[in-house]
Coordinates of C-alpha atoms in Angstrom, one line a residue:
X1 CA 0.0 0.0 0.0
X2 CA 1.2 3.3 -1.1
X3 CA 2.6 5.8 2.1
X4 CA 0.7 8.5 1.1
X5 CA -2.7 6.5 1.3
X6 CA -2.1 5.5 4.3
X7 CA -2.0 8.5 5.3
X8 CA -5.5 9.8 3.5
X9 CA -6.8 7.2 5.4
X10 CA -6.8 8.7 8.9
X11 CA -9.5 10.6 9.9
X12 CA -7.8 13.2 11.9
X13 CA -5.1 15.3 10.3
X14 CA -2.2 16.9 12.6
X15 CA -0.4 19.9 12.2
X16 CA 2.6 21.8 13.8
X17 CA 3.4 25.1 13.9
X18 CA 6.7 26.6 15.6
X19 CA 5.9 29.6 17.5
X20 CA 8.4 32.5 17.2
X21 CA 9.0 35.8 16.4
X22 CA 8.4 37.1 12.6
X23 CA 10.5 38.5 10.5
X24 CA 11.3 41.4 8.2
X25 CA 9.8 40.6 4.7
X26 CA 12.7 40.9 2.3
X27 CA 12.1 41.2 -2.0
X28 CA 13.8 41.4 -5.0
X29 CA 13.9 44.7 -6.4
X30 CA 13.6 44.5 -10.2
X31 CA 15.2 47.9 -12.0
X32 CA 16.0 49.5 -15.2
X33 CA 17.5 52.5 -16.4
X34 CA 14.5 55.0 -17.8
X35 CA 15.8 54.7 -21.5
X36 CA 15.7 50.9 -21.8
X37 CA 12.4 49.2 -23.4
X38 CA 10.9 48.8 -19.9
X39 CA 11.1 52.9 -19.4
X40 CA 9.7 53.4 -15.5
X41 CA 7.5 50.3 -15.7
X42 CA 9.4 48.5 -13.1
X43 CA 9.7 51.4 -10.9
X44 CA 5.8 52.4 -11.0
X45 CA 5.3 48.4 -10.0
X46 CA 7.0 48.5 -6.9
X47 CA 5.7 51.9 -5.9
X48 CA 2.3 50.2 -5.7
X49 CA 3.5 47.1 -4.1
X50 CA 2.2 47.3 -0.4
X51 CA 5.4 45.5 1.0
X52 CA 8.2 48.0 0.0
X53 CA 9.2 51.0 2.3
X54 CA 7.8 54.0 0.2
X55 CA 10.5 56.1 -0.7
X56 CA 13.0 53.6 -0.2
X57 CA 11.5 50.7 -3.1
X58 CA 14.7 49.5 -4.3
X59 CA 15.9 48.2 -0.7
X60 CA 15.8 44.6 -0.1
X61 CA 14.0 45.3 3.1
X62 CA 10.4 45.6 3.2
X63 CA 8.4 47.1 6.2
X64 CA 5.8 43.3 6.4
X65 CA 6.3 40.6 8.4
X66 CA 6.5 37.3 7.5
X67 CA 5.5 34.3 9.8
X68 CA 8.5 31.5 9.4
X69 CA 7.8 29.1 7.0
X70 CA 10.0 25.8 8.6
X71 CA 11.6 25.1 12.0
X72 CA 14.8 26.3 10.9
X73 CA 17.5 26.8 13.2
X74 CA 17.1 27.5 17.6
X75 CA 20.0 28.5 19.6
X76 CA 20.6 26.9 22.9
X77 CA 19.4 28.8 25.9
X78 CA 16.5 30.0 23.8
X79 CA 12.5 28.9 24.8
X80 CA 11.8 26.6 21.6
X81 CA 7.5 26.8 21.4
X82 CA 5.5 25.1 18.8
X83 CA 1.6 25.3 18.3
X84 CA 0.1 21.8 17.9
X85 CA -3.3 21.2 15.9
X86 CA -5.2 17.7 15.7
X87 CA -8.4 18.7 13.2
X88 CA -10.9 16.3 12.1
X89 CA -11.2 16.2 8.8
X90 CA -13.6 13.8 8.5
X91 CA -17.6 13.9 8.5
X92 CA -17.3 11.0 11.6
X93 CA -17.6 11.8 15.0
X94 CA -13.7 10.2 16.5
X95 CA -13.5 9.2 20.0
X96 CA -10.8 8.9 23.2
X97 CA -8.4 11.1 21.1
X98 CA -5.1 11.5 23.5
X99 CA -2.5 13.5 21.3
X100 CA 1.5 13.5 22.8
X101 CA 4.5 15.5 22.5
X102 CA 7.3 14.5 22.9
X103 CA 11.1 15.7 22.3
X104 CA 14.1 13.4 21.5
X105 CA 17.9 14.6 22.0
X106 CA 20.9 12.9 21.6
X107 CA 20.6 11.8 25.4
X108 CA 17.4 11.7 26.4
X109 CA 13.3 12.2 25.6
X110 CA 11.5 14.9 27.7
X111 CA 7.6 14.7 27.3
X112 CA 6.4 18.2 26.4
X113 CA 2.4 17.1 26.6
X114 CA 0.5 19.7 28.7
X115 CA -2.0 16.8 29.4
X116 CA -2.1 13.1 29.5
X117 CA -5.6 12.8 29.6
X118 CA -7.7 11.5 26.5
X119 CA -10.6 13.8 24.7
X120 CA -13.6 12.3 25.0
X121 CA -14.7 12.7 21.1
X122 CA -14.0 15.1 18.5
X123 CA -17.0 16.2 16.5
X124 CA -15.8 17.1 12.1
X125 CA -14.7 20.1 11.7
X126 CA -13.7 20.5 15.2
X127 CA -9.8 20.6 17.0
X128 CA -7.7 20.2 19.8
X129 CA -5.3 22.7 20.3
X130 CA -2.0 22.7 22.2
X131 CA 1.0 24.8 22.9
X132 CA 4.2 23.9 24.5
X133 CA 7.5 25.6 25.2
X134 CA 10.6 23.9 26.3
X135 CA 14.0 26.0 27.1
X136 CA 16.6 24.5 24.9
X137 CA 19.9 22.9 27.2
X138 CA 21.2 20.7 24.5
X139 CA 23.3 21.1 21.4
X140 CA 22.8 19.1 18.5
X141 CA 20.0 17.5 16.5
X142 CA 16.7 17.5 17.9
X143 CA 13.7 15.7 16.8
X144 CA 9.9 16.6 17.6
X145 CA 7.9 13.6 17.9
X146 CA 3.9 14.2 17.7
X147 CA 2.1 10.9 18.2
X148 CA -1.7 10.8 17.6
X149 CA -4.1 7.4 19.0
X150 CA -8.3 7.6 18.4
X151 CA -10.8 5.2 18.1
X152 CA -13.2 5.4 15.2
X153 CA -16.9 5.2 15.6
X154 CA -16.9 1.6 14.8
X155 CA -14.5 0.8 17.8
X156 CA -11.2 0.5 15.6
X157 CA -8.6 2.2 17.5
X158 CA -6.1 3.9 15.2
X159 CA -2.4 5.3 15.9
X160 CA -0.1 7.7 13.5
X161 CA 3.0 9.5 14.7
X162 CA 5.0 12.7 12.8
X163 CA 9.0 13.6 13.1
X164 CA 9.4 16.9 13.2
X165 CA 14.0 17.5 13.2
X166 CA 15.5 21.0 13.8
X167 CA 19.0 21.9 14.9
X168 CA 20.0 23.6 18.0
X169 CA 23.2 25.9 17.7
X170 CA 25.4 27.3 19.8
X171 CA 25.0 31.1 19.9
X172 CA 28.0 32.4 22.1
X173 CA 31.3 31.3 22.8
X174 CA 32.9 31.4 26.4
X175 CA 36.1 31.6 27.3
X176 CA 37.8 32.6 31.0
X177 CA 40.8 33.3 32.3
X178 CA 41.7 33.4 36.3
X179 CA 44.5 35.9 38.2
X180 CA 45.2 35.5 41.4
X181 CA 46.5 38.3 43.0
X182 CA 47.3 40.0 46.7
X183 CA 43.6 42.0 47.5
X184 CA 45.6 44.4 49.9
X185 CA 48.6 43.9 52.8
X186 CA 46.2 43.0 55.4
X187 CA 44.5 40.0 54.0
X188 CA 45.6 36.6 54.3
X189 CA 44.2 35.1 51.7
X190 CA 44.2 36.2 47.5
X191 CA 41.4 38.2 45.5
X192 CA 40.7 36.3 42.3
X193 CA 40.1 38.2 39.0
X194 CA 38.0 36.5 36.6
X195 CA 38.1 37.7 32.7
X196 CA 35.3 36.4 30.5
X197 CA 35.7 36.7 26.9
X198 CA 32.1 36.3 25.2
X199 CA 31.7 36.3 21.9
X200 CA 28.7 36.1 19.6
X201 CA 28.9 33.4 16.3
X202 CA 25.4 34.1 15.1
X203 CA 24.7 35.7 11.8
X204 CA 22.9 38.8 13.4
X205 CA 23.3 41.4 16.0
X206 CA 22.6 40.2 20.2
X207 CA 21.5 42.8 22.9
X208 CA 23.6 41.7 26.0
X209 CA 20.5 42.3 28.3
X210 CA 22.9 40.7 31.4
X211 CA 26.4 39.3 32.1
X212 CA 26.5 38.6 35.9
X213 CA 28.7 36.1 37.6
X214 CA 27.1 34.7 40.7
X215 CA 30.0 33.7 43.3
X216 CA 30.6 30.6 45.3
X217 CA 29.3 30.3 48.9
X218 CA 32.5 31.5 49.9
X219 CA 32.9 34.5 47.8
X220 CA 31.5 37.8 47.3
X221 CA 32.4 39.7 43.7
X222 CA 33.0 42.5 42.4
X223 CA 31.7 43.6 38.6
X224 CA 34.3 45.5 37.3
X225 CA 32.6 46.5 33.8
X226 CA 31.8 50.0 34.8
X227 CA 33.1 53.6 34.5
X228 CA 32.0 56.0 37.4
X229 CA 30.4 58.7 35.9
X230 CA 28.2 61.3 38.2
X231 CA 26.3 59.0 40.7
X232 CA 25.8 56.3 38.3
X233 CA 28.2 54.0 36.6
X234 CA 28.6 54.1 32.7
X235 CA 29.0 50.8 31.6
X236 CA 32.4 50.4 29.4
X237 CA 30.5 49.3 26.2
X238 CA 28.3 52.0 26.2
X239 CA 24.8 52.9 26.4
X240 CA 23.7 50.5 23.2
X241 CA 24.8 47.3 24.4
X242 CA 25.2 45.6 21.4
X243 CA 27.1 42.7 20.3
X244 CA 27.7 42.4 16.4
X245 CA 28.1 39.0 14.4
X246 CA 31.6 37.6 15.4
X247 CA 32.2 40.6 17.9
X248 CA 33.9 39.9 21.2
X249 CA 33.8 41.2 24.6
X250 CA 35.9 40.9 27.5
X251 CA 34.0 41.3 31.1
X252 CA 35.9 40.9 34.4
X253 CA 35.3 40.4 37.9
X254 CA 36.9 40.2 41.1
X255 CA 36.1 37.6 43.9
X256 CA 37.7 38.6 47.2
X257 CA 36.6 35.9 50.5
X258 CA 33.8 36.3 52.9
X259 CA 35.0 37.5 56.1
X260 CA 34.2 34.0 57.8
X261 CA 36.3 32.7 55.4
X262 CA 39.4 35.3 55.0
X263 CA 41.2 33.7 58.2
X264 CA 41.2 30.4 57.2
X265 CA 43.9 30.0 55.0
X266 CA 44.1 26.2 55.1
X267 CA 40.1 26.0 54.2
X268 CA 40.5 29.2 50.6
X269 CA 43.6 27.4 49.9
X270 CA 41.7 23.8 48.3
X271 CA 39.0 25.7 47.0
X272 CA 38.8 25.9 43.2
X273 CA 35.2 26.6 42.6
X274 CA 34.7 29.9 42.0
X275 CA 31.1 30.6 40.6
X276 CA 29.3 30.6 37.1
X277 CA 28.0 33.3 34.5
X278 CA 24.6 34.1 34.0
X279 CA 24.3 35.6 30.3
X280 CA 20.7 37.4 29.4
X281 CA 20.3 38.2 25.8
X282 CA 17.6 39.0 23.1
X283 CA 18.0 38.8 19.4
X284 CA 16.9 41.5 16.6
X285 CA 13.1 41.0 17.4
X286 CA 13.0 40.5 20.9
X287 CA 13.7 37.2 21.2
X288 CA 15.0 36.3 24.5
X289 CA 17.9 34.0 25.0
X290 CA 20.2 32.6 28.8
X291 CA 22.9 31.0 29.0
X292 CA 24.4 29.6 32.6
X293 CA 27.5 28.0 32.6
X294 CA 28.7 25.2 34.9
X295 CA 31.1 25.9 37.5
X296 CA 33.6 27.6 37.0
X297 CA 37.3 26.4 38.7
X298 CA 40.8 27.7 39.0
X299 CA 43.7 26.6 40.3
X300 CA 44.1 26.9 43.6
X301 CA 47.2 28.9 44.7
X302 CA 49.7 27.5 46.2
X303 CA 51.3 28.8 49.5
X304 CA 52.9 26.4 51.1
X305 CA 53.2 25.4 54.7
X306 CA 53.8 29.2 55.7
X307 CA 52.9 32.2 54.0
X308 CA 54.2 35.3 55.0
X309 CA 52.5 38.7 54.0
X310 CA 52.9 42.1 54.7
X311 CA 50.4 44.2 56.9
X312 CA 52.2 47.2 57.6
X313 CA 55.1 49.0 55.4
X314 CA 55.6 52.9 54.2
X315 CA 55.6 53.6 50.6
X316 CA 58.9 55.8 50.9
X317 CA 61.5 55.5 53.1
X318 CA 64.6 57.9 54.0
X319 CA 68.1 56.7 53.0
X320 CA 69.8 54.7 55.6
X321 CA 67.3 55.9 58.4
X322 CA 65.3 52.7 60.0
X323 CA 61.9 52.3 59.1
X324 CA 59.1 49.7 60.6
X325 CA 57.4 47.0 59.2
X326 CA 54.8 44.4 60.1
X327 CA 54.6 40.9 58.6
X328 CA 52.0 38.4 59.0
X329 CA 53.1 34.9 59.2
X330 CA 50.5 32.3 58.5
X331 CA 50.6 28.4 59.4
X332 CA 48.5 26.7 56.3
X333 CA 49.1 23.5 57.1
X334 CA 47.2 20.9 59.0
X335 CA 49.9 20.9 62.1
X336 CA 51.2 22.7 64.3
X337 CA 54.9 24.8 63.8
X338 CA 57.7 25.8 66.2
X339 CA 59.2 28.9 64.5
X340 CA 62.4 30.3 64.8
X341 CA 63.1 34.1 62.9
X342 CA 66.5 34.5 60.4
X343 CA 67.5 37.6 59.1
X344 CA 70.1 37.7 56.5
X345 CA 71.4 41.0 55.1
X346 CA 71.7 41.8 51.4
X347 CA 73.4 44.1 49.2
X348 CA 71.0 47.1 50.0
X349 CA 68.7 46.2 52.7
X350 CA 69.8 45.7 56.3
X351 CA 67.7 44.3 59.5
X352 CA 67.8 45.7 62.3
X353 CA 67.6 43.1 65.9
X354 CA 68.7 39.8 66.7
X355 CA 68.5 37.1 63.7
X356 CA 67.6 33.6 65.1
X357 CA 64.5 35.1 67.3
X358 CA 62.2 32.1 68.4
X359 CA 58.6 32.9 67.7
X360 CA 57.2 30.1 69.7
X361 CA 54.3 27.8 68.3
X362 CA 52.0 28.4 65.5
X363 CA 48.5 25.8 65.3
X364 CA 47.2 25.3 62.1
X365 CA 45.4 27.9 60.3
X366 CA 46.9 30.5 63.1
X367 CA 48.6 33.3 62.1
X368 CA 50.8 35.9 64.1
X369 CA 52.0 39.1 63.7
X370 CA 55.6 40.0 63.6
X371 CA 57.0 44.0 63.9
X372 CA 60.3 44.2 62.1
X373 CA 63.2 47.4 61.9
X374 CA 65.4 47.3 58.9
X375 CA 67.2 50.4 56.8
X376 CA 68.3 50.4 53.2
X377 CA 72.2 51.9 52.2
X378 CA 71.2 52.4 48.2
X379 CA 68.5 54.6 46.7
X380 CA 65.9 54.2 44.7
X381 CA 62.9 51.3 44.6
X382 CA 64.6 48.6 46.7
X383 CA 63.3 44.8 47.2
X384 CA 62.9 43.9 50.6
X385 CA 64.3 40.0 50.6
X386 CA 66.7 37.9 53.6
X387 CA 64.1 36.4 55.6
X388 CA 64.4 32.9 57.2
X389 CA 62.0 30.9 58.7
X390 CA 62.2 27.5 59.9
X391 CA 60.3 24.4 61.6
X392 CA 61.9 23.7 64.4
X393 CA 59.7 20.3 64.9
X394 CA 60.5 19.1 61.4
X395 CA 64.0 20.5 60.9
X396 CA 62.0 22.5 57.5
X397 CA 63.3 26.0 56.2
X398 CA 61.4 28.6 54.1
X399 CA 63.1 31.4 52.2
X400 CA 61.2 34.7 51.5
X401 CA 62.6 37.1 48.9
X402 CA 61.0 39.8 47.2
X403 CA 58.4 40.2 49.7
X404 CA 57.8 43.7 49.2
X405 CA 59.4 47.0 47.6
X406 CA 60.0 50.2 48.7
X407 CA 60.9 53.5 47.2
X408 CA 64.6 54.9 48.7
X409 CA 65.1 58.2 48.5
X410 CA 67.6 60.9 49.7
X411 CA 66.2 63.8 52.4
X412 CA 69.1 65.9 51.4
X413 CA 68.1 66.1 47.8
X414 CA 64.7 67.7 48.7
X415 CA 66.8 70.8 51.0
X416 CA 67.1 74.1 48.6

């Protein structure tokens, strides 16, 4: 038996509609040059058509609408919604009429019926309408599968099914880098500076409604993607925030620990989850498109068993006068340290007070704070380096150079 009668044969007849935004009617502008055989002909027909902007014929772009004419393509993060008709096209009343939805992907099938319930009977010339909407998390082929069971009049129960396959593209590309860096002397642990580079590989323009980045539990952030301009910030992309075909944008954050957190060095030192982005957009008509990534991780800096940080140090110094400073000395292991002080001169800085200090015990995830006196012979911006510590218990030295710098500078030379 041939297909299509098969298919004549059924008295209901099913039909699917995608739901989405319409679109600028475009035509073909036909033109001559007033001297050719044609004369104006050409130009006095597409005055009169209704779809062309008046004034402005010979543009592709007409001022109608269209409705789309296939599924064609959806972009992940978008709400794919399709209109779903079951008519009877017969002269027969039909009977227990249950109509399903459903939608395949490369991993799974998600049923998309609003109702599971069967219609009674369906008198001719009568339907059942349906609408469903599903936001799109998947990339690749998808296939719509509308499946249709009645029974007829004379108690035949009859089945037929339609495949309905559109494609589901991937509209913006992520990528992220991670800094981590010192948030300020009297911190103990590292703010982390996030740079996302979105870009947009769709064929038309995106309004970037939102790009957020919502933080761990153990982080609070920072948008740094504004200019401070009166009492509200100017965002750095301007006031149309518009992302062309193929465009990229660069967007950065900073993540500095919760204050419950910031002492426990041991605890922000194993963490690696930092947060995810929430992207908002909508396309040339309004369609509206979001996008969450999955966690986001870094690597996780690596101190050490001790850390040592400054808390206190002047930003000039005079030449070979003593100045103070305060380090913070951290324990980031899981045991506990006996720590004894070393402080070796170099070329330009000198300590000042007795190297070999013992600083007693330090538990784990403790910290202490250590005033130090120290002069420098050279001008100029001098590294502060020549400190010793070591582990008394497990016979463990750590070397700290280039903790800090300091700017050196002659009082003499300021004197008229």
């Amino acid at each position: 038996m041939d297909v299509n009668q098969a298919k004549q044969e059924h008295l209901l007849a099913l039909k699917v509609m995608r739901l989405t935004k319409p679109t600028l009617f475009t035509n073909m502008p036909v033109t001559c040059e007033d001297r050719d055989l044609p004369g104006d002909l050409f130009g006095q027909l597409m005055k009169s058509d209704p779809s062309t902007i008046k004034g402005a014929e010979t543009l592709m772009l007409g001022e109608m609408l269209t409705l789309p004419q296939n599924f064609g393509n959806i972009f992940l993060g978008e709400t794919f919604s399709c209109y779903i008709s079951v008519h009877n096209d017969s002269n027969k009343v039909v009977k227990d009429i249950l109509v399903k939805a459903d939608l395949q992907t490369s991993s799974q099938r998600l049923s998309l019926s609003a109702s599971n319930s069967a219609v009674t009977e369906l008198k001719p010339e009568c339907c059942i309408d349906d609408v469903i909407h599903h936001e799109v998390k998947e990339i690749g082929t998808h296939i719509l599968v509308c499946a249709v069971s009645y029974t007829t009049q004379f108690g035949e129960k009859l089945y037929f099914r339609k495949f309905f396959k559109f494609q589901v593209l991937k509209p913006l590309d992520v990528k992220t880098k991670f800094y981590n860096a010192e948030s300020d002397l009297s911190s103990v642990t590292d703010e982390v500076f996030l740079e996302a580079q979105i870009q947009n590989i769709t064929t038309s323009p995106m309004f970037m409604e939102k790009v957020s980045l919502e933080p761990s539990i153990m982080y609070n952030v920072t948008e740094l993607n504004t200019v401070a301009s009166g009492e509200l910030g100017e965002s750095t992309f301007g006031k149309m925030s518009y992302l062309q075909p193929m465009d990229t944008r660069q967007y950065l954050y900073c993540l500095k620990p919760k204050a419950e957190y910031a002492e426990k060095a041991g605890v922000i030192k194993g963490v690696t989850v930092i947060g995810k982005l929430d992207i908002v957009w909508k396309t040339n008509l309004g369609e509206r498109g979001r996008l969450q990534t999955s966690q986001l991780q870094r690597m996780a800096p690596g101190y050490g068993d001790i850390r040592l940080s400054l808390e206190m140090i002047p930003d000039t110094v005079n030449l070979e006068e003593p100045f103070d400073i305060i380090c913070k000395i951290t324990n980031c292991s899981e045991r506990t340290m006996d720590l004894v002080l070393e402080m070796c001169n170099t070329r330009s800085v000198h300590w000042c007070g007795v190297s070999g200090r013992q600083l007693g015990k330090v538990g784990p995830s403790a910290f202490l704070s250590l005033p130090l006196k120290l002069l420098s012979s050279i001008q100029g911006l001098q590294s502060i380096s020549g400190l010793r510590l070591t582990d008394t218990f497990l016979k463990r030295t750590y070397e700290y150079d280039d903790i800090a710098q300091v700017c050196v500078v002659c009082p003499f030379m300021n004197e008229s």
